[in-house]
């Protein structure tokens, strides 16, 4: 199986690095349909597709992206709650795949997870004492009176009272339940915690309290966090660095100041523009990304974001409005995947009250383009639309491909080793990527 991943980096040489994901890959076998079973074919859901990420002692690294981009799978893989497909995870200088059983047991006390949903993540049948004390029991860390005192101490640390120990989860609010989840994670005295969307199910006012608590605990206990979120505004104030993830890959990495300052990776820019209450640092326009995140079962070629990117790169030297170019690529993709048909073209025309050939073409352009192409671009696009009207969808797509093929759909950009790196052909790329671009004739 090809993972499409880059070269592994090996053990960290910097003593400050507590956690290293080294070219980490996690693929899941897809549910096979009848035809696949008959042909003996196995397809893979590429949830995490070659991620490099270091987390230093005492650092908070944010991992941000739309749902389905692989960020939770990445967090679970780092904690070894998932078997990784390829690559490795290093913790405190040790390769986790090479730990003995007893070393792995010790690792389990050094890392913990805080879950997204404080309503679902606590067993409703257990008292708070049993929930928070469970890890103490499993790892044999305390029993009897000592256990009770430790549970009370943990409840106090997270802002709850000792008397809460005998109660059940349903007696608490969402924010209090998340505090219980945090107390449970702290029970084994960990050094590293994966916080998987810990505040996204909470009211905004409660979110701030939990974020403040996590920051206070970090300072008090020297914790390191991987903070997973789908919203950049949540991670902006708590993180030292932020990694932006799209369809299994990190596409940009930087400090909050770097990410909020221009220029950004086109996907980061879209995420920033989607923040409901714009950050004062953000001065751009709101960007509505078209379409959903593509399936990780069959990700797009080249840059995986090219099917939605508002800044997809036109052929070199071509003078074309960026919005028009995006619309031309969208039309070609619709012809290729069968979502635009001759029948649809005729329906568009009928809706506009036109039935002659020229009217048909005009109506399709009207319907599909924000800025209708002009001059030579109009002639080319009109020729392709005429082919589509004649039911030659393949020919129409080929006509558009010939003139409007982008480097973005052919060569996979990489995240360079530098400050504020961006996996995008609009920014400096490693020499091997530049070579691939030149070999592909762009
Ligand atoms: S490589 Fe191309 S498609 Fe990908 S983000 Fe950059 S400009 Fe957009």
CSV table of C-alpha atoms and ligand atoms in Angstrom, one decimal:
chain,number,residue,atom,x,y,z
A,1,UNK,CA,0.0,0.0,0.0
A,2,UNK,CA,1.4,3.4,-0.9
A,3,UNK,CA,1.0,5.9,1.8
A,4,UNK,CA,2.1,8.9,-0.1
A,5,UNK,CA,4.1,10.0,2.9
A,6,UNK,CA,7.5,11.7,2.9
A,7,UNK,CA,10.7,10.5,4.6
A,8,UNK,CA,10.8,9.7,8.3
A,9,UNK,CA,12.7,12.1,10.5
A,10,UNK,CA,13.6,9.6,13.3
A,11,UNK,CA,14.3,10.4,17.0
A,12,UNK,CA,14.1,14.1,18.0
A,13,UNK,CA,17.6,15.6,18.7
A,14,UNK,CA,16.1,18.5,20.7
A,15,UNK,CA,15.6,17.5,24.4
A,16,UNK,CA,12.6,19.8,24.6
A,17,UNK,CA,10.5,17.7,22.2
A,18,UNK,CA,8.2,15.6,24.3
A,19,UNK,CA,6.0,14.2,21.5
A,20,UNK,CA,7.0,13.6,17.9
A,21,UNK,CA,4.7,12.3,15.2
A,22,UNK,CA,7.0,11.2,12.5
A,23,UNK,CA,5.4,10.8,9.1
A,24,UNK,CA,2.4,9.3,10.8
A,25,UNK,CA,-0.1,7.5,8.7
A,26,UNK,CA,-3.4,5.9,9.7
A,27,UNK,CA,-5.6,4.2,7.0
A,28,UNK,CA,-8.7,2.3,7.7
A,29,UNK,CA,-10.0,-0.5,5.5
A,30,UNK,CA,-13.2,0.7,3.9
A,31,UNK,CA,-16.5,-1.3,4.0
A,32,UNK,CA,-16.2,-3.4,0.9
A,33,UNK,CA,-19.2,-3.5,-1.4
A,34,UNK,CA,-20.2,-6.7,-3.2
A,35,UNK,CA,-18.2,-5.9,-6.4
A,36,UNK,CA,-15.0,-5.2,-4.4
A,37,UNK,CA,-15.4,-8.5,-2.5
A,38,UNK,CA,-15.9,-10.3,-5.9
A,39,UNK,CA,-12.8,-8.7,-7.3
A,40,UNK,CA,-10.8,-9.1,-4.0
A,41,UNK,CA,-10.1,-5.4,-3.9
A,42,UNK,CA,-9.5,-3.5,-0.7
A,43,UNK,CA,-9.9,0.3,-0.5
A,44,UNK,CA,-8.5,2.5,2.2
A,45,UNK,CA,-9.9,5.5,4.1
A,46,UNK,CA,-6.8,7.8,4.3
A,47,UNK,CA,-7.6,9.4,7.6
A,48,UNK,CA,-4.1,10.6,8.4
A,49,UNK,CA,-1.7,10.7,5.5
A,50,UNK,CA,1.9,11.4,6.6
A,51,UNK,CA,1.9,14.0,9.4
A,52,UNK,CA,5.0,15.4,11.0
A,53,UNK,CA,4.4,17.3,14.2
A,54,UNK,CA,6.5,18.0,17.3
A,55,UNK,CA,5.1,19.1,20.7
A,56,UNK,CA,7.6,20.5,23.2
A,57,UNK,CA,7.5,20.3,27.0
A,58,UNK,CA,5.0,22.8,28.4
A,59,UNK,CA,3.7,23.7,24.9
A,60,UNK,CA,0.1,23.8,23.6
A,61,UNK,CA,-0.2,22.9,19.9
A,62,UNK,CA,-3.6,23.4,18.3
A,63,UNK,CA,-4.8,21.1,15.5
A,64,UNK,CA,-7.6,22.7,13.5
A,65,UNK,CA,-9.7,21.7,10.6
A,66,UNK,CA,-13.2,20.8,9.4
A,67,UNK,CA,-14.9,17.7,10.8
A,68,UNK,CA,-13.6,14.6,8.9
A,69,UNK,CA,-10.2,16.0,8.3
A,70,UNK,CA,-8.5,13.4,10.5
A,71,UNK,CA,-7.5,15.5,13.5
A,72,UNK,CA,-9.2,13.2,16.1
A,73,UNK,CA,-7.7,10.1,14.5
A,74,UNK,CA,-4.3,11.8,14.7
A,75,UNK,CA,-4.8,12.5,18.4
A,76,UNK,CA,-5.9,8.9,19.1
A,77,UNK,CA,-3.0,7.6,17.0
A,78,UNK,CA,-0.5,9.6,19.0
A,79,UNK,CA,-1.9,8.1,22.2
A,80,UNK,CA,-1.6,4.7,20.7
A,81,UNK,CA,-5.4,4.2,21.0
A,82,UNK,CA,-5.2,3.3,17.3
A,83,UNK,CA,-2.6,1.1,15.7
A,84,UNK,CA,-0.7,3.3,13.2
A,85,UNK,CA,-0.4,2.2,9.6
A,86,UNK,CA,3.0,3.7,9.0
A,87,UNK,CA,5.4,6.1,10.5
A,88,UNK,CA,6.0,6.4,14.2
A,89,UNK,CA,5.4,8.3,17.4
A,90,UNK,CA,8.2,9.3,19.8
A,91,UNK,CA,7.5,10.1,23.4
A,92,UNK,CA,10.3,11.5,25.6
A,93,UNK,CA,12.9,10.2,23.2
A,94,UNK,CA,11.4,6.7,22.9
A,95,UNK,CA,9.8,5.1,19.8
A,96,UNK,CA,6.4,3.9,21.1
A,97,UNK,CA,6.3,0.9,18.8
A,98,UNK,CA,9.4,-0.5,20.6
A,99,UNK,CA,8.1,-0.2,24.2
A,100,UNK,CA,7.9,-3.3,26.3
A,101,UNK,CA,4.6,-4.1,28.0
A,102,UNK,CA,5.7,-2.6,31.3
A,103,UNK,CA,7.0,0.5,29.5
A,104,UNK,CA,3.7,0.8,27.6
A,105,UNK,CA,1.8,0.6,30.9
A,106,UNK,CA,3.9,3.4,32.3
A,107,UNK,CA,3.3,5.5,29.1
A,108,UNK,CA,-0.4,5.1,29.7
A,109,UNK,CA,0.0,7.0,33.0
A,110,UNK,CA,2.0,9.8,31.3
A,111,UNK,CA,-0.6,10.6,28.6
A,112,UNK,CA,-4.3,11.3,28.9
A,113,UNK,CA,-7.2,12.4,26.8
A,114,UNK,CA,-10.1,14.9,27.5
A,115,UNK,CA,-13.1,14.2,25.3
A,116,UNK,CA,-15.4,16.5,23.4
A,117,UNK,CA,-18.8,15.5,24.9
A,118,UNK,CA,-18.9,15.9,28.7
A,119,UNK,CA,-22.5,14.4,28.5
A,120,UNK,CA,-21.5,11.1,26.8
A,121,UNK,CA,-17.9,10.6,28.2
A,122,UNK,CA,-18.9,10.0,31.8
A,123,UNK,CA,-20.6,6.8,32.8
A,124,UNK,CA,-24.0,7.8,34.2
A,125,UNK,CA,-24.0,4.8,36.6
A,126,UNK,CA,-20.8,5.7,38.4
A,127,UNK,CA,-20.3,8.2,41.1
A,128,UNK,CA,-17.9,11.1,40.5
A,129,UNK,CA,-15.5,9.4,43.0
A,130,UNK,CA,-15.6,6.2,40.9
A,131,UNK,CA,-15.1,8.1,37.7
A,132,UNK,CA,-12.2,10.2,38.8
A,133,UNK,CA,-10.7,7.3,40.9
A,134,UNK,CA,-11.0,4.7,38.2
A,135,UNK,CA,-7.5,5.4,36.8
A,136,UNK,CA,-6.0,5.3,40.3
A,137,UNK,CA,-7.5,1.8,40.7
A,138,UNK,CA,-6.4,0.5,37.3
A,139,UNK,CA,-2.8,1.7,37.8
A,140,UNK,CA,-2.8,0.7,41.5
A,141,UNK,CA,-1.8,4.3,42.4
A,142,UNK,CA,-4.0,4.7,45.6
A,143,UNK,CA,-6.6,2.9,47.7
A,144,UNK,CA,-8.7,3.4,50.7
A,145,UNK,CA,-8.5,6.7,52.5
A,146,UNK,CA,-5.5,7.8,50.3
A,147,UNK,CA,-7.7,7.3,47.2
A,148,UNK,CA,-10.6,9.3,48.7
A,149,UNK,CA,-8.2,12.1,49.6
A,150,UNK,CA,-6.7,12.1,46.1
A,151,UNK,CA,-10.2,12.3,44.5
A,152,UNK,CA,-11.1,15.2,46.8
A,153,UNK,CA,-7.8,16.9,45.9
A,154,UNK,CA,-8.5,16.5,42.2
A,155,UNK,CA,-12.0,17.9,42.5
A,156,UNK,CA,-10.6,20.9,44.3
A,157,UNK,CA,-7.9,21.4,41.6
A,158,UNK,CA,-10.6,21.7,38.9
A,159,UNK,CA,-12.9,24.0,41.0
A,160,UNK,CA,-15.4,21.4,42.4
A,161,UNK,CA,-16.1,20.5,46.0
A,162,UNK,CA,-15.2,17.4,47.9
A,163,UNK,CA,-18.9,16.8,48.6
A,164,UNK,CA,-19.4,16.3,44.8
A,165,UNK,CA,-17.6,12.9,45.0
A,166,UNK,CA,-20.7,11.0,46.0
A,167,UNK,CA,-22.9,12.4,43.3
A,168,UNK,CA,-23.7,11.2,39.8
A,169,UNK,CA,-23.0,12.9,36.4
A,170,UNK,CA,-26.6,13.9,35.7
A,171,UNK,CA,-26.5,16.2,38.7
A,172,UNK,CA,-24.0,18.5,37.0
A,173,UNK,CA,-24.0,21.1,34.3
A,174,UNK,CA,-22.0,20.7,31.1
A,175,UNK,CA,-19.2,22.9,32.3
A,176,UNK,CA,-19.0,21.0,35.6
A,177,UNK,CA,-19.0,17.7,33.8
A,178,UNK,CA,-16.0,18.8,31.7
A,179,UNK,CA,-14.3,19.7,34.9
A,180,UNK,CA,-14.9,16.2,36.1
A,181,UNK,CA,-13.4,14.9,32.8
A,182,UNK,CA,-10.4,17.0,33.4
A,183,UNK,CA,-10.0,15.7,37.0
A,184,UNK,CA,-10.2,12.2,35.7
A,185,UNK,CA,-7.4,13.0,33.2
A,186,UNK,CA,-5.2,14.5,35.9
A,187,UNK,CA,-5.6,11.5,38.3
A,188,UNK,CA,-2.6,9.7,37.0
A,189,UNK,CA,-0.4,12.9,37.0
A,190,UNK,CA,0.2,13.0,33.3
A,191,UNK,CA,2.7,15.1,31.3
A,192,UNK,CA,0.8,15.2,28.0
A,193,UNK,CA,-3.0,15.5,27.4
A,194,UNK,CA,-4.8,15.4,24.1
A,195,UNK,CA,-7.8,17.7,24.4
A,196,UNK,CA,-10.3,16.6,21.7
A,197,UNK,CA,-12.7,19.5,21.1
A,198,UNK,CA,-13.0,20.0,24.9
A,199,UNK,CA,-15.2,23.1,24.8
A,200,UNK,CA,-17.2,22.7,21.5
A,201,UNK,CA,-20.3,21.3,23.3
A,202,UNK,CA,-20.3,24.1,25.9
A,203,UNK,CA,-21.9,27.6,26.0
A,204,UNK,CA,-19.5,30.4,25.0
A,205,UNK,CA,-19.3,31.7,28.6
A,206,UNK,CA,-18.5,28.3,30.0
A,207,UNK,CA,-15.9,27.7,27.2
A,208,UNK,CA,-13.8,30.6,28.5
A,209,UNK,CA,-13.9,29.1,32.1
A,210,UNK,CA,-12.7,25.7,30.9
A,211,UNK,CA,-10.0,27.2,28.7
A,212,UNK,CA,-8.8,29.3,31.6
A,213,UNK,CA,-8.7,26.2,33.8
A,214,UNK,CA,-6.7,24.3,31.3
A,215,UNK,CA,-4.2,27.2,31.1
A,216,UNK,CA,-3.9,27.4,34.9
A,217,UNK,CA,-3.3,23.6,35.1
A,218,UNK,CA,-0.7,23.8,32.4
A,219,UNK,CA,1.2,26.4,34.4
A,220,UNK,CA,0.8,24.5,37.7
A,221,UNK,CA,1.7,21.1,36.5
A,222,UNK,CA,3.9,21.8,33.4
A,223,UNK,CA,1.5,20.0,31.1
A,224,UNK,CA,1.8,19.8,27.3
A,225,UNK,CA,-1.4,19.8,25.3
A,226,UNK,CA,-2.5,18.8,21.8
A,227,UNK,CA,-5.6,20.9,21.5
A,228,UNK,CA,-8.0,19.7,18.8
A,229,UNK,CA,-10.7,22.1,17.5
A,230,UNK,CA,-12.7,22.9,14.4
A,231,UNK,CA,-12.8,26.6,15.2
A,232,UNK,CA,-9.6,28.8,15.0
A,233,UNK,CA,-11.0,31.3,17.4
A,234,UNK,CA,-11.1,28.7,20.2
A,235,UNK,CA,-7.4,27.9,19.8
A,236,UNK,CA,-6.1,31.4,19.1
A,237,UNK,CA,-5.6,32.4,22.7
A,238,UNK,CA,-4.6,29.1,24.3
A,239,UNK,CA,-2.1,27.8,21.8
A,240,UNK,CA,1.6,28.5,21.3
A,241,UNK,CA,1.5,27.1,17.8
A,242,UNK,CA,-1.4,26.0,15.5
A,243,UNK,CA,-1.4,23.3,12.8
A,244,UNK,CA,-4.1,23.5,10.2
A,245,UNK,CA,-5.2,20.1,8.8
A,246,UNK,CA,-7.0,19.3,5.6
A,247,UNK,CA,-8.0,15.8,4.5
A,248,UNK,CA,-5.2,14.0,6.5
A,249,UNK,CA,-2.4,16.5,6.0
A,250,UNK,CA,-1.1,19.5,7.8
A,251,UNK,CA,-1.3,22.4,5.3
A,252,UNK,CA,0.0,25.3,7.5
A,253,UNK,CA,1.8,25.6,10.8
A,254,UNK,CA,2.6,28.7,12.8
A,255,UNK,CA,2.1,30.8,15.9
A,256,UNK,CA,-1.3,32.4,16.3
A,257,UNK,CA,0.2,35.8,15.3
A,258,UNK,CA,1.6,34.2,12.1
A,259,UNK,CA,-1.6,32.5,11.2
A,260,UNK,CA,-3.8,35.6,11.7
A,261,UNK,CA,-1.4,37.8,9.8
A,262,UNK,CA,-1.5,37.8,6.0
A,263,UNK,CA,-0.6,35.9,3.9
A,264,UNK,CA,-2.1,32.6,4.8
A,265,UNK,CA,-2.5,29.2,3.1
A,266,UNK,CA,-5.8,29.5,1.2
A,267,UNK,CA,-7.5,26.9,3.5
A,268,UNK,CA,-6.4,28.8,6.6
A,269,UNK,CA,-7.7,32.0,5.1
A,270,UNK,CA,-11.1,30.3,4.5
A,271,UNK,CA,-11.2,29.0,8.1
A,272,UNK,CA,-10.3,32.4,9.5
A,273,UNK,CA,-13.0,34.1,7.5
A,274,UNK,CA,-15.5,31.6,8.8
A,275,UNK,CA,-15.1,32.7,12.5
A,276,UNK,CA,-18.5,34.0,13.5
A,277,UNK,CA,-17.3,37.1,15.3
A,278,UNK,CA,-14.3,38.2,13.3
A,279,UNK,CA,-11.0,38.6,15.1
A,280,UNK,CA,-9.8,42.2,15.3
A,281,UNK,CA,-6.6,41.0,13.7
A,282,UNK,CA,-8.5,39.7,10.7
A,283,UNK,CA,-9.1,42.1,7.8
A,284,UNK,CA,-10.1,39.8,4.9
A,285,UNK,CA,-13.5,39.1,3.3
A,286,UNK,CA,-15.7,36.2,4.3
A,287,UNK,CA,-14.9,33.2,2.1
A,288,UNK,CA,-17.6,30.6,1.5
A,289,UNK,CA,-15.9,27.3,0.4
A,290,UNK,CA,-17.9,25.5,-2.2
A,291,UNK,CA,-18.7,21.8,-1.6
A,292,UNK,CA,-17.8,19.5,1.2
A,293,UNK,CA,-14.5,18.0,2.3
A,294,UNK,CA,-13.9,15.3,-0.3
A,295,UNK,CA,-13.9,11.6,0.8
A,296,UNK,CA,-10.7,10.4,2.4
A,297,UNK,CA,-11.4,7.1,0.6
A,298,UNK,CA,-10.6,8.8,-2.7
A,299,UNK,CA,-8.8,12.1,-2.1
A,300,UNK,CA,-8.2,14.5,-5.0
A,301,UNK,CA,-4.9,14.3,-6.9
A,302,UNK,CA,-2.1,16.9,-6.3
A,303,UNK,CA,-3.1,19.4,-3.7
A,304,UNK,CA,-6.1,17.8,-2.0
A,305,UNK,CA,-7.6,21.3,-1.5
A,306,UNK,CA,-7.6,22.0,-5.3
A,307,UNK,CA,-11.3,21.0,-5.7
A,308,UNK,CA,-12.4,23.9,-3.4
A,309,UNK,CA,-9.5,26.3,-3.4
A,310,UNK,CA,-10.5,29.9,-4.3
A,311,UNK,CA,-6.8,30.6,-5.3
A,312,UNK,CA,-6.2,27.5,-7.5
A,313,UNK,CA,-3.3,28.5,-9.8
A,314,UNK,CA,-4.1,29.0,-13.5
A,315,UNK,CA,-1.6,27.9,-16.2
A,316,UNK,CA,1.5,30.0,-16.2
A,317,UNK,CA,1.2,33.3,-18.2
A,318,UNK,CA,-2.6,33.0,-18.5
A,319,UNK,CA,-4.4,36.2,-17.9
A,320,UNK,CA,-7.7,35.3,-16.3
A,321,UNK,CA,-9.9,36.5,-13.5
A,322,UNK,CA,-9.4,34.1,-10.5
A,323,UNK,CA,-13.2,33.7,-10.0
A,324,UNK,CA,-13.7,32.8,-13.7
A,325,UNK,CA,-10.8,30.3,-13.5
A,326,UNK,CA,-12.3,28.6,-10.5
A,327,UNK,CA,-15.7,28.4,-12.3
A,328,UNK,CA,-14.0,26.9,-15.4
A,329,UNK,CA,-12.3,24.2,-13.3
A,330,UNK,CA,-15.6,23.5,-11.5
A,331,UNK,CA,-17.4,23.1,-14.8
A,332,UNK,CA,-14.7,20.7,-16.0
A,333,UNK,CA,-14.9,18.7,-12.7
A,334,UNK,CA,-18.7,18.5,-13.0
A,335,UNK,CA,-18.3,17.2,-16.5
A,336,UNK,CA,-15.8,14.6,-15.4
A,337,UNK,CA,-17.8,13.4,-12.4
A,338,UNK,CA,-21.2,13.4,-14.3
A,339,UNK,CA,-22.8,16.0,-12.1
A,340,UNK,CA,-23.2,18.3,-15.2
A,341,UNK,CA,-25.0,16.7,-18.1
A,342,UNK,CA,-26.4,17.7,-21.5
A,343,UNK,CA,-29.9,17.3,-20.1
A,344,UNK,CA,-29.0,19.8,-17.3
A,345,UNK,CA,-27.7,22.2,-19.9
A,346,UNK,CA,-31.0,22.0,-21.7
A,347,UNK,CA,-33.0,22.5,-18.4
A,348,UNK,CA,-30.9,25.6,-17.7
A,349,UNK,CA,-31.8,27.0,-21.1
A,350,UNK,CA,-35.5,26.1,-20.9
A,351,UNK,CA,-35.6,27.8,-17.5
A,352,UNK,CA,-34.2,30.9,-19.2
A,353,UNK,CA,-36.7,30.7,-22.0
A,354,UNK,CA,-34.1,30.0,-24.7
A,355,UNK,CA,-34.0,27.0,-27.1
A,356,UNK,CA,-31.6,27.9,-29.9
A,357,UNK,CA,-28.0,26.7,-29.6
A,358,UNK,CA,-26.5,30.1,-28.8
A,359,UNK,CA,-29.1,30.7,-26.2
A,360,UNK,CA,-28.4,27.3,-24.7
A,361,UNK,CA,-24.7,28.2,-24.3
A,362,UNK,CA,-25.4,31.6,-22.9
A,363,UNK,CA,-27.8,30.2,-20.4
A,364,UNK,CA,-25.3,27.7,-19.1
A,365,UNK,CA,-22.6,30.4,-18.8
A,366,UNK,CA,-25.2,32.5,-16.9
A,367,UNK,CA,-26.0,29.7,-14.5
A,368,UNK,CA,-22.5,28.5,-13.8
A,369,UNK,CA,-20.3,31.6,-13.8
A,370,UNK,CA,-20.1,34.3,-11.2
A,371,UNK,CA,-18.1,36.4,-13.7
A,372,UNK,CA,-18.9,35.2,-17.2
A,373,UNK,CA,-15.7,34.6,-19.3
A,374,UNK,CA,-14.9,37.1,-22.0
A,375,UNK,CA,-12.7,37.1,-25.2
A,376,UNK,CA,-10.7,34.0,-26.0
A,377,UNK,CA,-11.8,32.3,-22.7
A,378,UNK,CA,-15.4,32.7,-23.6
A,379,UNK,CA,-14.8,31.1,-27.0
A,380,UNK,CA,-13.0,28.1,-25.5
A,381,UNK,CA,-15.6,27.6,-22.7
A,382,UNK,CA,-18.5,28.0,-25.2
A,383,UNK,CA,-16.9,25.4,-27.5
A,384,UNK,CA,-16.8,23.0,-24.5
A,385,UNK,CA,-20.4,23.7,-23.5
A,386,UNK,CA,-21.5,23.0,-27.1
A,387,UNK,CA,-19.8,19.6,-26.9
A,388,UNK,CA,-21.6,19.0,-23.6
A,389,UNK,CA,-24.9,20.0,-25.2
A,390,UNK,CA,-24.2,17.4,-28.0
A,391,UNK,CA,-23.7,14.8,-25.2
A,392,UNK,CA,-20.0,14.6,-25.7
A,393,UNK,CA,-19.2,15.2,-22.0
A,394,UNK,CA,-15.8,13.5,-22.2
A,395,UNK,CA,-14.8,15.7,-25.1
A,396,UNK,CA,-16.1,18.8,-23.4
A,397,UNK,CA,-14.0,18.0,-20.3
A,398,UNK,CA,-10.9,17.3,-22.5
A,399,UNK,CA,-11.3,20.7,-24.2
A,400,UNK,CA,-11.2,22.5,-20.9
A,401,UNK,CA,-8.4,20.3,-19.5
A,402,UNK,CA,-6.2,21.1,-22.5
A,403,UNK,CA,-6.2,24.8,-21.9
A,404,UNK,CA,-7.0,25.1,-18.2
A,405,UNK,CA,-5.1,22.4,-16.4
A,406,UNK,CA,-3.6,23.6,-13.1
A,407,UNK,CA,-0.3,22.6,-11.4
A,408,UNK,CA,-2.4,22.3,-8.2
A,409,UNK,CA,-4.2,19.2,-9.4
A,410,UNK,CA,-1.0,17.5,-10.6
A,411,UNK,CA,1.7,18.0,-8.0
A,412,UNK,CA,1.2,17.4,-4.3
A,413,UNK,CA,2.7,20.4,-2.4
A,414,UNK,CA,4.6,19.6,0.8
A,415,UNK,CA,5.1,21.3,4.2
A,416,UNK,CA,8.7,22.7,4.1
A,417,UNK,CA,10.9,22.7,7.2
A,418,UNK,CA,10.9,26.4,8.0
A,419,UNK,CA,9.1,29.0,10.1
A,420,UNK,CA,5.3,29.3,9.3
A,421,UNK,CA,5.4,26.6,6.5
A,422,UNK,CA,2.6,26.3,4.0
A,423,UNK,CA,1.9,23.2,1.8
A,424,UNK,CA,0.9,25.3,-1.3
A,425,UNK,CA,2.4,26.0,-4.7
A,426,UNK,CA,1.9,29.7,-4.1
A,427,UNK,CA,4.7,29.6,-1.5
A,428,UNK,CA,8.3,28.3,-1.4
A,429,UNK,CA,8.3,24.5,-1.8
A,430,UNK,CA,11.1,22.0,-1.2
A,431,UNK,CA,13.4,21.4,-4.2
A,432,UNK,CA,12.0,18.0,-4.9
A,433,UNK,CA,8.5,19.5,-5.3
A,434,UNK,CA,9.8,22.3,-7.5
A,435,UNK,CA,11.5,19.6,-9.6
A,436,UNK,CA,8.2,17.6,-9.8
A,437,UNK,CA,6.5,20.8,-11.0
A,438,UNK,CA,9.0,21.3,-13.7
A,439,UNK,CA,8.9,17.6,-14.7
A,440,UNK,CA,5.2,17.8,-15.0
A,441,UNK,CA,5.6,20.7,-17.5
A,442,UNK,CA,4.2,23.6,-15.3
B,1,LIG,S1,-1.6,24.4,-4.0
B,1,LIG,FE1,-3.1,25.3,-5.3
B,1,LIG,S2,-5.0,24.4,-4.8
B,1,LIG,FE2,-3.6,24.0,-3.1
B,1,LIG,S3,-3.9,25.5,-1.6
B,1,LIG,FE3,-2.3,26.2,-3.0
B,1,LIG,S4,-3.2,27.4,-4.6
B,1,LIG,FE4,-4.9,26.2,-3.6
